[in-house]
Coordinates of C-alpha atoms and ligand atoms in Angstrom, one line a residue:
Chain A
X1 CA 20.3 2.7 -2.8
X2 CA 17.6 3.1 -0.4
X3 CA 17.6 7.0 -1.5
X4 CA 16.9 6.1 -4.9
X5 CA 13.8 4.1 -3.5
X6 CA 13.1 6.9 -1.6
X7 CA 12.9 9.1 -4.5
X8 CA 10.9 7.4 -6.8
X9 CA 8.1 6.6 -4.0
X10 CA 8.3 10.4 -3.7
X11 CA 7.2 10.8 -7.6
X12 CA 5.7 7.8 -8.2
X13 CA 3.1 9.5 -4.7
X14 CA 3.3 12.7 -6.4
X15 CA 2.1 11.8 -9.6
X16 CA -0.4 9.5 -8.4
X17 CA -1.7 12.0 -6.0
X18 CA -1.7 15.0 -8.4
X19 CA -4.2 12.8 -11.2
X20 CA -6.7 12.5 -8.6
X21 CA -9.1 14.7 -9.1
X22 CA -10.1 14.8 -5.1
X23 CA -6.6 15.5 -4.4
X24 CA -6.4 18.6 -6.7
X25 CA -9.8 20.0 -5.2
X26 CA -8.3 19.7 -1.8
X27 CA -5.0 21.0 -3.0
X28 CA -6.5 24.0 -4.7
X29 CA -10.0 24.6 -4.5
X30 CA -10.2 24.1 -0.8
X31 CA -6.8 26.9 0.2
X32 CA -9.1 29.2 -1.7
X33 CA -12.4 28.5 -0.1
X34 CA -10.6 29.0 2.7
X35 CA -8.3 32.2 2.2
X36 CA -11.6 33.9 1.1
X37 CA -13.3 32.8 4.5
X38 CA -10.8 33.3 6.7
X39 CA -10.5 36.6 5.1
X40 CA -13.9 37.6 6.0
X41 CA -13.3 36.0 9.6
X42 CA -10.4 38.4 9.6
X43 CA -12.2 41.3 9.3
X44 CA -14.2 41.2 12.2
X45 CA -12.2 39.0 14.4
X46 CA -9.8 42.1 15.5
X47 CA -6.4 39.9 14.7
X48 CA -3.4 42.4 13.4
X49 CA -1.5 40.3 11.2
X50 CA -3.5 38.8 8.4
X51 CA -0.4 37.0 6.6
X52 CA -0.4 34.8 10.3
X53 CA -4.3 34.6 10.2
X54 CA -4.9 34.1 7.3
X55 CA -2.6 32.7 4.8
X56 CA -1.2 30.5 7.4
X57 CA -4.5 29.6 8.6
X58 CA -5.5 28.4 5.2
X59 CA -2.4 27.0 4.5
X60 CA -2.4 24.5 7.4
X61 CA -5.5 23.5 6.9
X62 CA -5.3 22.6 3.6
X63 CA -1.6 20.5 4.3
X64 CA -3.6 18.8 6.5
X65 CA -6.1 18.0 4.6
X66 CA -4.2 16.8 2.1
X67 CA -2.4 14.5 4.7
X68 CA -5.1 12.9 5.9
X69 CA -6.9 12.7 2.5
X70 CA -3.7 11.3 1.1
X71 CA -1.7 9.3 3.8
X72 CA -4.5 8.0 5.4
X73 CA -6.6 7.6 2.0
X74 CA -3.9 6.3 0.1
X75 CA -3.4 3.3 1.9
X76 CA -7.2 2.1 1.4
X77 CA -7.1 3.1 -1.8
X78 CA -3.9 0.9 -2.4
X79 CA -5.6 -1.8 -0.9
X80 CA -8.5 -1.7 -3.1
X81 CA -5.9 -1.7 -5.9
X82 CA -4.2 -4.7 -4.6
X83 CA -1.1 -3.2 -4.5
X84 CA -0.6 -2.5 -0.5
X85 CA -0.2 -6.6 -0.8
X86 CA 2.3 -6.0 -3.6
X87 CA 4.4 -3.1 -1.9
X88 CA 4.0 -5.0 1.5
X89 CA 5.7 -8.0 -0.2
X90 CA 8.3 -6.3 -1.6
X91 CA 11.9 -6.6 -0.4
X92 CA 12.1 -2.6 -0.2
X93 CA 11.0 -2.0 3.8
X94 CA 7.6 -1.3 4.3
X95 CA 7.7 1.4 6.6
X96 CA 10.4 3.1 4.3
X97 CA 8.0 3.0 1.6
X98 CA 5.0 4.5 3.2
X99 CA 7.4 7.0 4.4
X100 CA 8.6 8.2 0.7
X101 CA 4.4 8.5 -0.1
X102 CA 4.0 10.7 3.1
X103 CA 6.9 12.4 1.9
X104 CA 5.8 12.6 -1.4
X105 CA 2.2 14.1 -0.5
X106 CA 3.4 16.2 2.1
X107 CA 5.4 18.0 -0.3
X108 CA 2.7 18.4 -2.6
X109 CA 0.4 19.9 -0.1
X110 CA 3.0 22.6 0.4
X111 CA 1.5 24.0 -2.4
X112 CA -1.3 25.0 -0.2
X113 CA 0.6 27.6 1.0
X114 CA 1.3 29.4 -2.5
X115 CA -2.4 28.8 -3.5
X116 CA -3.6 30.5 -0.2
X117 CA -0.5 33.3 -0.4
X118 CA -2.0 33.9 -4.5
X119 CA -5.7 34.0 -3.9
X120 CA -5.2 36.5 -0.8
X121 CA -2.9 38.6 -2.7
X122 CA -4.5 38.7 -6.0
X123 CA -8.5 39.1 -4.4
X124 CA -7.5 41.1 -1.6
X125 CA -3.9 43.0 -2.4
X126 CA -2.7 42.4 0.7
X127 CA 1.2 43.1 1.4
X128 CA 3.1 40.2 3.1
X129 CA 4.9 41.3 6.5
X130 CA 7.3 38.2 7.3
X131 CA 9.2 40.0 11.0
X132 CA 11.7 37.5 11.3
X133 CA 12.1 35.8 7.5
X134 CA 15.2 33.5 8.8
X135 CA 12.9 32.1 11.4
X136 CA 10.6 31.6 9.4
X137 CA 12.6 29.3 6.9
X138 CA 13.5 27.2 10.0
X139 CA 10.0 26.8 11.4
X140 CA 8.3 25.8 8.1
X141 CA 11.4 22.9 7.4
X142 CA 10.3 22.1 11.3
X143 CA 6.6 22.2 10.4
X144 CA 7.6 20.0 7.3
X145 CA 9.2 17.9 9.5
X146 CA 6.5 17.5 12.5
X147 CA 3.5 16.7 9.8
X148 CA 5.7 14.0 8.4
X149 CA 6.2 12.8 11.9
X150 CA 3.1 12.6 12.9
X151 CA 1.4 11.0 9.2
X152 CA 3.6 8.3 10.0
X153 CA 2.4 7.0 13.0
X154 CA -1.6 8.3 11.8
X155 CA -0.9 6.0 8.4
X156 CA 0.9 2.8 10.7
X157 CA -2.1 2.3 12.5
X158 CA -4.3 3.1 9.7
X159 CA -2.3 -0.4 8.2
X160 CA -4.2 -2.3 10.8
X161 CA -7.8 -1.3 9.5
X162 CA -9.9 -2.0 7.0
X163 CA -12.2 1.2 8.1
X164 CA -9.7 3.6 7.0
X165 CA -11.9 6.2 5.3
X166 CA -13.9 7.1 8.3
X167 CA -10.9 7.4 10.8
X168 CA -9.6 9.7 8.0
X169 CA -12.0 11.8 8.2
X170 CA -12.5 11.7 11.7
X171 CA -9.4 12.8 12.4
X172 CA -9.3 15.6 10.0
X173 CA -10.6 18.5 11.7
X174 CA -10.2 17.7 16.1
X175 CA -6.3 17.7 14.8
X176 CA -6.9 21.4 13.1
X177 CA -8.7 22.9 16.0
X178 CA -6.1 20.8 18.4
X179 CA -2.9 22.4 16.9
X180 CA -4.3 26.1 16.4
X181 CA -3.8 26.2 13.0
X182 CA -6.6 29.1 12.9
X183 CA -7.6 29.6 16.2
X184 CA -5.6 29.9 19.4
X185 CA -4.7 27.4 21.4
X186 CA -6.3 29.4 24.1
X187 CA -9.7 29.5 23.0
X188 CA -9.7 25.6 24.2
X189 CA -10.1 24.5 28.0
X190 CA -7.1 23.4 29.8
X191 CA -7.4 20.1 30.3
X192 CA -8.0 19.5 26.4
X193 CA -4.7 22.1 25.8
X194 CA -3.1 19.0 27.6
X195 CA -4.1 17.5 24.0
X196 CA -2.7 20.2 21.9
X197 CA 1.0 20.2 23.5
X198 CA 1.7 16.9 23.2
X199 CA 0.7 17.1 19.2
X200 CA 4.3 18.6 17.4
X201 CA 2.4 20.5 14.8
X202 CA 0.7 22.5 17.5
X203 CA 4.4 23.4 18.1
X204 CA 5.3 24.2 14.8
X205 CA 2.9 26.3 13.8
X206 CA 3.2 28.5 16.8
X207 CA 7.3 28.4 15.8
X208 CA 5.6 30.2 12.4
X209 CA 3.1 32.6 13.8
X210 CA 6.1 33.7 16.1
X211 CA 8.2 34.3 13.3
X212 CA 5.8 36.1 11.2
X213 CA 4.5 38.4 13.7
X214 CA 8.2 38.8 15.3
X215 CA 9.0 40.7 18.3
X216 CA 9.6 36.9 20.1
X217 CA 12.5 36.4 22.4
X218 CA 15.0 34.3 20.5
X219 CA 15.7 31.7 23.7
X220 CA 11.8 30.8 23.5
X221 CA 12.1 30.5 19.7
X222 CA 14.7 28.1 19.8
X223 CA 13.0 26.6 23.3
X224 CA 10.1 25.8 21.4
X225 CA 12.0 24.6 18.5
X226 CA 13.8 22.3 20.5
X227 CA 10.2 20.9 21.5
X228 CA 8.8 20.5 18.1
X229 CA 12.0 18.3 17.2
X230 CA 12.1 16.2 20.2
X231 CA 8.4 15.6 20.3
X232 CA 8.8 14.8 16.0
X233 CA 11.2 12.6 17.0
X234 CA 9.7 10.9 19.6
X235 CA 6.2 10.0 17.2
X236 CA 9.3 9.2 14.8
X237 CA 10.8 6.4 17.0
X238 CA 6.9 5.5 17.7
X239 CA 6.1 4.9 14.1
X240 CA 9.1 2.8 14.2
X241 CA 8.4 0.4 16.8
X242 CA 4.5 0.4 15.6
X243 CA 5.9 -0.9 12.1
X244 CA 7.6 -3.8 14.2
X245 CA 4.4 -4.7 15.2
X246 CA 2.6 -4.1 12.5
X247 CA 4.2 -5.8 10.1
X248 CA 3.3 -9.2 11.7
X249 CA -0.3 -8.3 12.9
X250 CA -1.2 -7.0 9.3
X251 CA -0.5 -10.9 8.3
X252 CA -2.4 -12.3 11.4
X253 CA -5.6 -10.7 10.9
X254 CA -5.2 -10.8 7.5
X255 CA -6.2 -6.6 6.8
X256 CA -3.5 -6.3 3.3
X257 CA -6.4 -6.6 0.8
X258 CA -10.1 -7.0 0.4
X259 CA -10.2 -10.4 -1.8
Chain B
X1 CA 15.9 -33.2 -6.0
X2 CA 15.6 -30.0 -3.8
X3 CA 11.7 -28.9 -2.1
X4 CA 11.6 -25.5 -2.8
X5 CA 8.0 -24.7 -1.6
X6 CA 6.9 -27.2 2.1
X7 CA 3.5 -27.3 3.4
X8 CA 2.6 -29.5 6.7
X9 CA -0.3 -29.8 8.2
X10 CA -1.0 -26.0 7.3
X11 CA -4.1 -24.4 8.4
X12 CA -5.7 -20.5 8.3
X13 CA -8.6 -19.7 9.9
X14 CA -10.6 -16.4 9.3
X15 CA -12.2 -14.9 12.2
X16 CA -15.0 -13.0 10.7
X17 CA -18.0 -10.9 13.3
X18 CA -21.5 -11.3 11.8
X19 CA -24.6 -8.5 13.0
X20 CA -24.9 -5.2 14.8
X21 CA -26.2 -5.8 18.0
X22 CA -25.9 -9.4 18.5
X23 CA -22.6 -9.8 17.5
X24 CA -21.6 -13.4 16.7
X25 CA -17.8 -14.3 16.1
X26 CA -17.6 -17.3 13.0
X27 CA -14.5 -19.3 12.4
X28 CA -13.7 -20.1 9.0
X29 CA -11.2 -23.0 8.5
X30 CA -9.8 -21.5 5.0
X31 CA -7.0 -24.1 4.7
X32 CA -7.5 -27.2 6.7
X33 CA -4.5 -29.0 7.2
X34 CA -3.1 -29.4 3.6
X35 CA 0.5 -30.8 3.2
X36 CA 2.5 -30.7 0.2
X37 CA 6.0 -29.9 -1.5
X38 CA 7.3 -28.3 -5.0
X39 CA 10.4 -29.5 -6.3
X40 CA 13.0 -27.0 -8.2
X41 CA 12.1 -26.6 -11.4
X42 CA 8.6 -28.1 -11.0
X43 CA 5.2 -26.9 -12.7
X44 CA 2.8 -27.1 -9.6
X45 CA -1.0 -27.0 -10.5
X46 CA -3.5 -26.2 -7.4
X47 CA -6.9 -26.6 -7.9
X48 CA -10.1 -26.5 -6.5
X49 CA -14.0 -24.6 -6.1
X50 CA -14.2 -21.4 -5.4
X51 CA -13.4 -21.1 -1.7
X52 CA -11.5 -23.9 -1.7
X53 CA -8.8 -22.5 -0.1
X54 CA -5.9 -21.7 -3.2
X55 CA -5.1 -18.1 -2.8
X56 CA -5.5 -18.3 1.0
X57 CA -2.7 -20.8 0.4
X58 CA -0.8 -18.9 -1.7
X59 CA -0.9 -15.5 0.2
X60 CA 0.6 -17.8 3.3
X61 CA 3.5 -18.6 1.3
X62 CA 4.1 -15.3 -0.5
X63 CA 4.5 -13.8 2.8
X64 CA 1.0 -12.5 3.1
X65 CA -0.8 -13.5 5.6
X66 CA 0.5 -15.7 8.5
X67 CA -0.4 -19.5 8.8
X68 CA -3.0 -20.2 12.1
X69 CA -0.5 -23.6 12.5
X70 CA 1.6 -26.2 10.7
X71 CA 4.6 -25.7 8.5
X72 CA 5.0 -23.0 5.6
X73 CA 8.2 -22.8 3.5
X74 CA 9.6 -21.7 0.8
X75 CA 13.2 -21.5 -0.3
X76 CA 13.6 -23.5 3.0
X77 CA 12.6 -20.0 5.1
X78 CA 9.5 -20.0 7.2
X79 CA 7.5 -17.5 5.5
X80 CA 6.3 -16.1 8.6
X81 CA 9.5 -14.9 10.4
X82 CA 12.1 -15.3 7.9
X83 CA 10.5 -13.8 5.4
X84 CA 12.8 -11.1 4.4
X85 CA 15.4 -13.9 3.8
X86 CA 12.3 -14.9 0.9
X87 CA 10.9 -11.7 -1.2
X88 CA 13.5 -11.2 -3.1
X89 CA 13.6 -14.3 -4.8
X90 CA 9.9 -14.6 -5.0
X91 CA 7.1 -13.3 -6.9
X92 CA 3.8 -13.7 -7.7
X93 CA 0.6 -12.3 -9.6
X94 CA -2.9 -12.4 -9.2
X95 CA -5.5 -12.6 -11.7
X96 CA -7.8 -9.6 -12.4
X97 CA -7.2 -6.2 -13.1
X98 CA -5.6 -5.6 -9.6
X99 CA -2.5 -5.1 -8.5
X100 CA -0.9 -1.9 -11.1
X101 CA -1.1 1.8 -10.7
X102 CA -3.3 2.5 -13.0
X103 CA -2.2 6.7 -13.3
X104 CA 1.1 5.1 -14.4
X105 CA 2.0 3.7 -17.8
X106 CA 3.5 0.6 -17.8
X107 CA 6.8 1.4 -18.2
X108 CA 6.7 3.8 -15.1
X109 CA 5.0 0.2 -13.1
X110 CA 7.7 -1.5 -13.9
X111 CA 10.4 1.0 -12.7
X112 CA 8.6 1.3 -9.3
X113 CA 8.5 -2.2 -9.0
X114 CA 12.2 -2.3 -9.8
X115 CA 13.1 0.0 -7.2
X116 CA 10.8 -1.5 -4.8
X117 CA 12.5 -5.3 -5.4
X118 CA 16.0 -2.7 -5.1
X119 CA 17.2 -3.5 -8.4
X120 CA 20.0 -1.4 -10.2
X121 CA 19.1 0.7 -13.1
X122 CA 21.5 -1.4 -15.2
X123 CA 19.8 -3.9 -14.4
X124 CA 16.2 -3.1 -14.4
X125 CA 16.1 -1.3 -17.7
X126 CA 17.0 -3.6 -20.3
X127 CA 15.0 -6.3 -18.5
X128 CA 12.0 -3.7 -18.6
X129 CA 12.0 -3.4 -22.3
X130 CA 12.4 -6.9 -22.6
X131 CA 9.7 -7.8 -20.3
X132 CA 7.1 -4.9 -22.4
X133 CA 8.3 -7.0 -25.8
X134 CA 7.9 -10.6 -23.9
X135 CA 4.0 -9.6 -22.8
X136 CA 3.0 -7.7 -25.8
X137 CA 2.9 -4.1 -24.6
X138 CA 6.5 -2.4 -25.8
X139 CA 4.0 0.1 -28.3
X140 CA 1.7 1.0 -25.5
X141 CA 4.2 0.9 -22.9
X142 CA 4.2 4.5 -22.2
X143 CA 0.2 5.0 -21.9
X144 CA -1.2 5.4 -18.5
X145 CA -2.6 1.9 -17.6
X146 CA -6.0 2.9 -16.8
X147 CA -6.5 3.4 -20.7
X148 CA -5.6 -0.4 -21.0
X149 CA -7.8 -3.4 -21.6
X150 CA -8.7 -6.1 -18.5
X151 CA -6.2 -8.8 -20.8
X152 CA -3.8 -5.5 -21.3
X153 CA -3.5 -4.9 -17.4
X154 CA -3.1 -8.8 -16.9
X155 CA -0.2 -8.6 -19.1
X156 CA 1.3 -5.9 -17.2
X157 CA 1.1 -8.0 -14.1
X158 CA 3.3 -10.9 -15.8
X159 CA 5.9 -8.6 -16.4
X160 CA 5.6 -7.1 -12.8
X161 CA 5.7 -10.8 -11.7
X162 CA 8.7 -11.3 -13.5
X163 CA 10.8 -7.9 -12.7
X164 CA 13.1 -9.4 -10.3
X165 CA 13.9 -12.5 -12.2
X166 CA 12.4 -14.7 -9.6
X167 CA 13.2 -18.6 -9.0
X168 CA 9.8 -19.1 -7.4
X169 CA 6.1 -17.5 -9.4
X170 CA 3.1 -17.8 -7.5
X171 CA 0.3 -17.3 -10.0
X172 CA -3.3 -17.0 -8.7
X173 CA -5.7 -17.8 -12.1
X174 CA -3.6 -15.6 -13.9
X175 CA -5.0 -16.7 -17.1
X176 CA -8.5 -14.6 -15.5
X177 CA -9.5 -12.3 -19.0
X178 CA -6.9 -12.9 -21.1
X179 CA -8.1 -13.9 -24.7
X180 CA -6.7 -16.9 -26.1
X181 CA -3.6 -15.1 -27.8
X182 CA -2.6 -13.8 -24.2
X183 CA -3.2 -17.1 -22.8
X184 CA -1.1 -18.9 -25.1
X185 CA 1.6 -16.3 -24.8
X186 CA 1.6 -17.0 -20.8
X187 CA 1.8 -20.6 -21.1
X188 CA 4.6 -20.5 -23.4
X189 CA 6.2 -17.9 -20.7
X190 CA 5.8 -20.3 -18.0
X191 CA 7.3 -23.5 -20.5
X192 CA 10.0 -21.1 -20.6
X193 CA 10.4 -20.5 -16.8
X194 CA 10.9 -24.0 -16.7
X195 CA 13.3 -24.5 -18.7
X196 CA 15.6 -22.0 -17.1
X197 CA 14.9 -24.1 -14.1
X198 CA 12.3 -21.7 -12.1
X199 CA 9.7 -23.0 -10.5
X200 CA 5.8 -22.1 -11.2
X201 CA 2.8 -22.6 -8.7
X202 CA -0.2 -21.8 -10.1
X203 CA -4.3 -21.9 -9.4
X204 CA -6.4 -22.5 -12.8
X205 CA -10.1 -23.0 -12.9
X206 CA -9.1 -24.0 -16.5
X207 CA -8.4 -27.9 -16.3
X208 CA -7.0 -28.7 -20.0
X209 CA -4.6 -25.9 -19.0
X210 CA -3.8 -27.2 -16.0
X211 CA -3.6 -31.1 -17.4
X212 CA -1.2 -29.1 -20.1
X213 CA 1.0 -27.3 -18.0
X214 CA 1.6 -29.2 -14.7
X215 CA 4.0 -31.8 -13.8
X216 CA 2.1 -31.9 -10.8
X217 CA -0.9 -31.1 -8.6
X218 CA -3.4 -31.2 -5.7
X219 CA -6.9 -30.6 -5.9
X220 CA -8.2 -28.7 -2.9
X221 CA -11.3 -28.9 -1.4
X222 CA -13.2 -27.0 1.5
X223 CA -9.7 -26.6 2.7
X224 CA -8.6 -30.3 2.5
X225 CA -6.4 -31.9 -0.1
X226 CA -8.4 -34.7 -1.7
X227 CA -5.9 -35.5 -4.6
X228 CA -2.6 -35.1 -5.8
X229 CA -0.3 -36.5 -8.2
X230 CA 0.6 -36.4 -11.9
X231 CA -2.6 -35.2 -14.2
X232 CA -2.1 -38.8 -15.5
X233 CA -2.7 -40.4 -11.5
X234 CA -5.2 -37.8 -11.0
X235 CA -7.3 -38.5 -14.0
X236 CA -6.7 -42.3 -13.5
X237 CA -9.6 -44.3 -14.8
X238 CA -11.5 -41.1 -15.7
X239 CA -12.0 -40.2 -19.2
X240 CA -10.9 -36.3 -18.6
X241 CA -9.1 -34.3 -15.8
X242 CA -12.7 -32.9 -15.7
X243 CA -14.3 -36.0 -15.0
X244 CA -12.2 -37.0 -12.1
X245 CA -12.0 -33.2 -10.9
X246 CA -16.2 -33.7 -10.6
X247 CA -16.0 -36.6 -9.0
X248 CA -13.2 -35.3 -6.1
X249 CA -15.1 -32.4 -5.8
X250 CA -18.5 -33.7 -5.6
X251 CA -20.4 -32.5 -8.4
X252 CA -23.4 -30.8 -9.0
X253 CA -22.9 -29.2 -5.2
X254 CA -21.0 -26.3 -4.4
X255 CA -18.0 -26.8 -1.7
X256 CA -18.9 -24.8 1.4
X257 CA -16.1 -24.6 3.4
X258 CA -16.8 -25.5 7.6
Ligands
ATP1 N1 -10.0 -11.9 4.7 C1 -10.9 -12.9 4.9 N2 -11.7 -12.8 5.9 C2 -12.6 -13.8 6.1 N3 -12.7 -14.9 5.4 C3 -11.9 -15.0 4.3 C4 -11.0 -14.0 4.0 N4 -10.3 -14.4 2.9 C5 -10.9 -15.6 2.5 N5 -11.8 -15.9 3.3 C6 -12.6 -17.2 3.3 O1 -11.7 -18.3 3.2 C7 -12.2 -19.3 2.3 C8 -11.2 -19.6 1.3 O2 -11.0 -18.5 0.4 P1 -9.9 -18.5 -0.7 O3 -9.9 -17.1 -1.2 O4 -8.6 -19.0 -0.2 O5 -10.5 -19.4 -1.8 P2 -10.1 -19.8 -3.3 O6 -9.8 -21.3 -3.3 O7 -9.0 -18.9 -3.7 O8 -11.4 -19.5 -4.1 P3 -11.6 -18.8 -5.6 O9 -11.5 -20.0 -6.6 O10 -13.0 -18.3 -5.5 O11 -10.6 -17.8 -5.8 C9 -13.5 -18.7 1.7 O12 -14.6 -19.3 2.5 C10 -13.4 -17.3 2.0 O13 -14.7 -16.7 2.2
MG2 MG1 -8.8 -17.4 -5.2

């Protein structure tokens, strides 16, 4: 039952998302922008592997783009439609059905990844080294898995506000820089690192670079693994509880619509 | 005979901050203290000037907004707490060209809504094409609703209103840009409702529709109820629902809520 509503949320996001013509540029347009600068980057920046540089540089910067341009932009948007008021009303669970459309756009904006793989192997013939291919499966499910984690609790809060938009935005690029999806982690001071490990994608996309480059003891893999999931499902159970909340203070301050 | 909708002593107040620097806090009393009750099966009319209050009213008992004090409930619930015991044998539409996705066709609104009021396919689908027929749309049914018209999109929102068969319709000026065709067809749907013993609260700014349709009604104003009754008690000694509306209201000057 509550699959089925699952499901369709998933479409009904993925179709929506996919006619806006925003959501396309950022989907498509901005993997290649950035596979062709990161390329360049590359050159000079005296990394080894360029599939871990680059593609997956690209690549997680245009998921998360699409994240915040979707989960966070979608729920403004719905609210200038007037339907956050109808979907909030609904019998359906709220929170279950803001789940399906992070669901549904996360899954979209996997198609970063093939846009940014295409463009660097088509401009620049470049030959994909994957070291560990089976790890590699397991940390992008887990990277799946910490992005929809951590949307949830971005696009619960974003309920609360009418200002939407500008936190979007905001958020979009301290989050990229926080993580490491292009540069290390290590290139930040300590004390805002602090920052970076308690975000799970920072997790999972080091679980990735590991398993591209290889050559990673398999008890740290699966160590680090084991943190992406517990911290994913910590913001999980956070979401939760903030949906609690939410659900009445939406209604007190009165933030559903714009009338 | 059974209340099915309960106001008492119900208030909202907006708090809304004014300036940049000097920031000022301003309380608006949006609903004032208005009591009243809907009987099953009743046509309920609520009227008033703009900012009078109505929707404010209605989003408190849709489960929209939470009431700043006083009683709210429908179905017997408090909509603020029990709500989930409420939604699913509730519905309601606002007027405008909100409130559909417009990259979908009608058809596909529907089915979302379906799922979304966790209907059964066996269910949902017959009642879909049925709805499309009742509101006019079955041939365009499968267009993407941004290509429709204002009146096209108003007709969608009927039959979203009415997906889950609900015994409660809260209807916010839902006769906003429909052209006299579409209006006719929506009273006749509401006559209808009726008769299969649902009950209808609506908001018109349209007073021979409201004199047509409702059993009952209060006139709101600046968050106060300053009439209610039969159109017949209302209108009283008035030649026209209009005349006694202008005199409630105070005419000529716009109500400006405190
Ligand atoms: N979200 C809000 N924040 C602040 N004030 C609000 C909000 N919503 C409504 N108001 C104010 O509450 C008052 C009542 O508004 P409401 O929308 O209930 O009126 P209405 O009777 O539906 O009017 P109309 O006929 O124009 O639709 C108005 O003064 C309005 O400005
Ligand atoms: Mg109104």
């Amino acid at each position: 039952m509550n699959l089925r509503l699952l499901c369709s949320t998933v479409r009904l996001q993925m179709k929506q998302s996919f006619s806006r013509p925003m959501f396309r540029f950022t989907l498509i347009a901005g993997p290649v922008l950035n596979t062709i600068l990161l390329y360049e980057m590359f050159l000079s920046s005296g990394e080894e592997n360029f599939f871990s540089y680059v593609v997956l540089g690209a690549g997680l910067m245009g998921i998360w783009g699409c994240i915040c341009f979707s989960s966070a932009g979608d729920i403004n948007r719905e609210r200038y439609m007037g339907t956050l008021a109808l979907i909030f009303a609904a019998p359906a669970p709220f929170r279950k059905t803001i789940l399906g459309k992070i669901i549904g756009n996360t899954l979209l904006s996997l198609l970063t990844f093939l846009v940014s793989l295409l463009t660097a192997v088509i401009l620049f013939g470049v030959k994909v080294r994957i070291a560990e291919p089976s790890h590699f499966l397991v940390a992008f499910a887990v990277t799946i898995v910490s992005f929809i984690s951590i949307s949830s609790v971005i696009a619960c809060v974003l309920t609360l506000s009418r200002k939407t938009e500008l936190y979007m935005n905001l958020l979009e690029l301290p989050i990229a820089l926080l993580c490491g999806f292009v540069f290390p982690l290590e290139l930040l001071p300590p004390f805002i690192r602090v920052i970076s490990y308690a975000l799970s994608p920072t997790w999972a996309v080091r679980l990735l670079r590991r398993s591209v480059e290889g050559g990673t003891e398999p008890s740290l893999f699966f160590r680090e693994l084991l943190i992406t999931l517990v911290l994913s499902a910590v913001y999980a159970l956070l979401s939760l509880l903030l949906y609690r909340l939410i659900e009445k203070h939406v209604r007190i301050r009165a933030t559903l619509d714009v009338a | 005979m059974e209340a099915v909708i309960e106001a008492k002593d119900l208030r909202r107040e907006y708090v809304t901050r004014r300036g940049v620097l000097r920031r000022t806090k301003r309380v608006v009393k949006a609903v004032d203290g208005i009591s009243f009750h809907v009987e099953r099966g009743e046509i309920f009319g609520l009227l008033g000037q703009n900012g009078a209050g109505k929707t404010t009213t209605i989003k408190m008992l849709t489960t929209l907004l939470a009431p700043t004090s006083g009683v709210c409930r429908v179905l017997g619930r408090n909509t603020f707490g029990e709500e989930k015991q409420i939604r699913s044998r509730i519905n309601f539409i606002f007027g405008g060209e909100f409130g559909v996705y417009r990259r979908l066709s009608a058809r596909d609104n529907l089915r979302y809504f379906a799922h979304l009021y966790l209907l059964e396919p066996e269910v949902f689908e017959p009642r879909i094409g049925q709805l499309l027929e009742m509101v006019s749309l079955a041939d365009r049914a499968d267009d993407l609703a941004e290509t429709y018209s204002k009146g096209m999109i108003q007709r969608l929102q009927i039959a979203r209103g009415l997906i889950n068969d609900p015994e409660i319709l809260f209807m916010d000026e839902p006769t906003v840009g429909l052209d006299p065709v579409g209006a006719r067809m929506l009273r006749d749907i509401i006559r209808r409702l009726k008769e299969d013993g649902r009950t209808v609260l609506l908001t018109t700014h349209y007073l021979p529709e409201a004199e047509e349709l409702c059993d009952r009604m209060v006139i709101v104003n600046a968050g106060k109820i300053v009439a209610g009754g039969t159109p017949a008690e209302i209108r009283g000694s008035h030649e026209s629902l209009e005349e006694a509306y202008l005199s409630l209201v105070g005419a000529g000057e716009a109500a400006t809520p405190a």
